[in-house]
Structure formats: structure tokens, C-alpha cells
Amino acid sequence: MQPPTGQQYRIAYDRHEAVAVELGAGLREYTVDGRPIIDGYPAAGTATGSRGLPLLPWPNRLGDGRYQFEGETHQLPINRAGEHTAIHGLTRSIPWRLLELTASRVALGTTLFRQPGYPFTLSLRVSYELSAGGLTVETTARNDGERALPYGAGHHPYLAVTGRSLDETTLVVPATHRLLTDSRGLPTGSVEAVEGTPYDFRRPRPIGDVRLDTCYLGLIRDPDGRARVRVDETVLWVDERYAYLMLFTGDSLSDPAERRRGLAVEPMTCPPDAFRTGTGVIVLPPGGAVTARWGLAADLTPSSPRRAGR
């Protein structure tokens, strides 16, 4: 029978294996030497909590689903009724077509055509590639319409925690500030320096009982331009297109068994409510394109190589 997330695309390189899915172009699985690097879900399951999914053409919440762009007001469907927000874009529940598949790389694509709340034509491509350095995820957007459009990108992997509780997990977040939000998870317009607060993870320390549903900014980057979050032995890196990181401990997930089971580390090119505030929004002119990259690396002891295969 067809899995709930459609076609399953397995890729491998040496000790690394990953599975991407047709529905939403999600990342369902990533392992190194058989050890889970992301907290994914089985082939017979679904992407609860948006786990592993690209968030396009905007990440996180949009208050009341309403925004203005170039003098016009647009109303998106509300899909988080309790908050009255539109959350995580328009591509999570649509099938993506296969563009490329090799032993170690898969690329999926879709096109958003004009629709209520987003009357633009946007072509999207997401690729997952394995190498000796780990997993690289590349997201490209191109404006195939005749007018400029607003755009933001995000991704929603949950990093796996194995052999210990989330409270005992060591975390490093290279960020100087966090965005303050209201009861709906929308920015208040203020930011707070993390120094001296429970949200300061610039130096390695256990997560403890801190509840995170927190947007970090002021990312501290290494000489190669990447910012790196460390969760025990796993590193999630983002390139310079990603200026924000959303960390979520999952305390509010509907299934109690999934709460604080893994840590969501969400690369975002713009903060929550960006279409309303304009902060970090990428404006693509007709024919314009933009690419953003993030990836995962695991500092594990090498073992015997695995044979690549689909």
C-alpha cells in the first residue's frame, strides 16, 4: 500500500542514509551507522508537528493570516485556529514531483500557482545530498510570474536525542538575542539579549527544564560564514541566508509521547510574522531566484562503510 507521505526516496553515502518523501518534500529519516540523527517517523506514519518539512513560502506564524504587499491586502487561510494565525506556508500538504535521484542525492520540486492570499507564481526546489561531511539541504525559489512576490524559507527538523532525556542533552546556540513574542507566538516588536537569561546557550550546557519555543537572532558565525548549533554530538549548520533559528522543545505538541522527545532546530530566513512586519522578507522580482542551504553533521566514531543504494 502507498505510505501516507507518498513515494519514499532513499539515498545513501558510506555510513549515511536518508529518506525524503513526496508529500511536502519532507525529510523523514537521517541516520549515521544506523543511529538516528533526526527524530523522524516510520514509513507508515505522518509528519506530526511538521517534522522534517520545508516551510514555504514563509516559516512560522502570520498573525490573522493577513498582510500587505505592494499596496494590496492579502488574506491567507487560517490553519491555527486557536491562535488565529496562518502557519508554516503552503507546501506541507501537497505532493512534490521528483526532479533528480542518484545514489546519494534527491531533488524534489513543485510550483505554487496564484491562489487566495498568495496570488503569485513561485517555483520551488528542495534537494537532499549525502557526503562524507553529512547531509546538505538546498532550497531554491524562483519567481515565474509577472510581478514581484514576497518570500521566506524555513525547515523543521527535530534532532534526535538518544540514550538520555532532553533535559540532560547538551546544547549550544550561537546567538546573542531572542525575539520576544506574545501569547500567540507573534513578535511584540522587542528583542532581548540572552546574556544572563535561561535562554543563553552560547556555551555548552544541558537544556534542563527550559521550555523553548524561541526565535534566536544575532547569529555568531564561523569564518566560513556558517552558524552552528550543537545538540550533543550533532551539528546543524546554516548559511548566511538563514538569519534566524527557531528552537522548540515540543512541550505543546498534541501527542504527549512526542513532547521533549527531540529538539526542533528550524533554520529561517525571516522571523515569525514577517509578511506583516516586512522584517527579513525576500522580494523576488519576475525571474528572480534565491537559494539557501543548511545541513547536518554528526561527530560519531567511524565504523565499517555501508554500501550506497536506493
Steps between C-alpha positions, in 0.01 A plus 500: 500500500606858437652660813313804639781729380512358146814387322803434719842596362790331679853628447829385654867583517743284695367501861219749427142420395200729455143481375310787338129479424266617227254677731635841589854402388568405860803335654363190673822334613873566532734253667875452535613144570134424566476762774217754454625854450151645459190404696299395198214255454441155349391443140147426622490824700448868430698817560341598831613836632620584145806285565747504214291726277603806298306812602425697182440773396514618860603332825326517835190709578329779310259690724137480384631369167489854366777710349561782255734487205554775245186682611268198490352314797507119489312253721638148544304207644521468878642158590577558869153584627587544867756769415316628191819474298614356170802282574789344308411588144311322224704196397486255793193311377554490125687238295837597351631351176832320470761706313817302564600177673848354532649267760579792733278788387130566448333819376127573510305788350161665495337820377267722697254658261282802568264432789304690765741682727803432282421612143847425364678226302791352688711199395671313782774240514631317809794262485656266754856381443721270706879512506785423735419827676138408571171628354460821299154645435458758225182699438458711186208727416438669164234754410338372181230764501469850357509693828722516805418269791585465871691193611650337805640153561524268796542133584378300800734214597485355850844385613503163670600450861619146568605337824393791721213738563468835331565667837844333511587588140783748450408794278696780334315784324731767352261794534511824697127585510154350500175637362234577759154370410144524627257225597439422130870457429514828308781753546431788738752719319767455767812285522690394811869429546537140615790575733400430858171328402398131486509529120878553480655191343805664347713269712424127526259409779210261558156618388357418842135592552510800263199506269598629159269635234754770434622693198871582521674774304837669501661177382871463569665361190822313441757621243325298227182706554306219660334504841501166681259364759624198692268245662728248672708353213278636222566834327242689297655775289339781301640724229474879495152498344361363826505786752267342757476172688183376667557251780207297630505240777157373399325558833178607323477212251162329504641151556652478851736226379664748259555778753867562584589189298724694262603860443371691197769727358337696218709709259301805384583783261250726678338514845140421594239739356745620235241555226317743731806682636720479191796389711730270306259453210673421169336681209551305178451692175369315194763244405686552827627203700656435838669197659557419867694209651516323833629164607570240766823340612547240773824459692486122536772237513551353151408140434503275197364667182148436379425428139314783327160423355146620451 
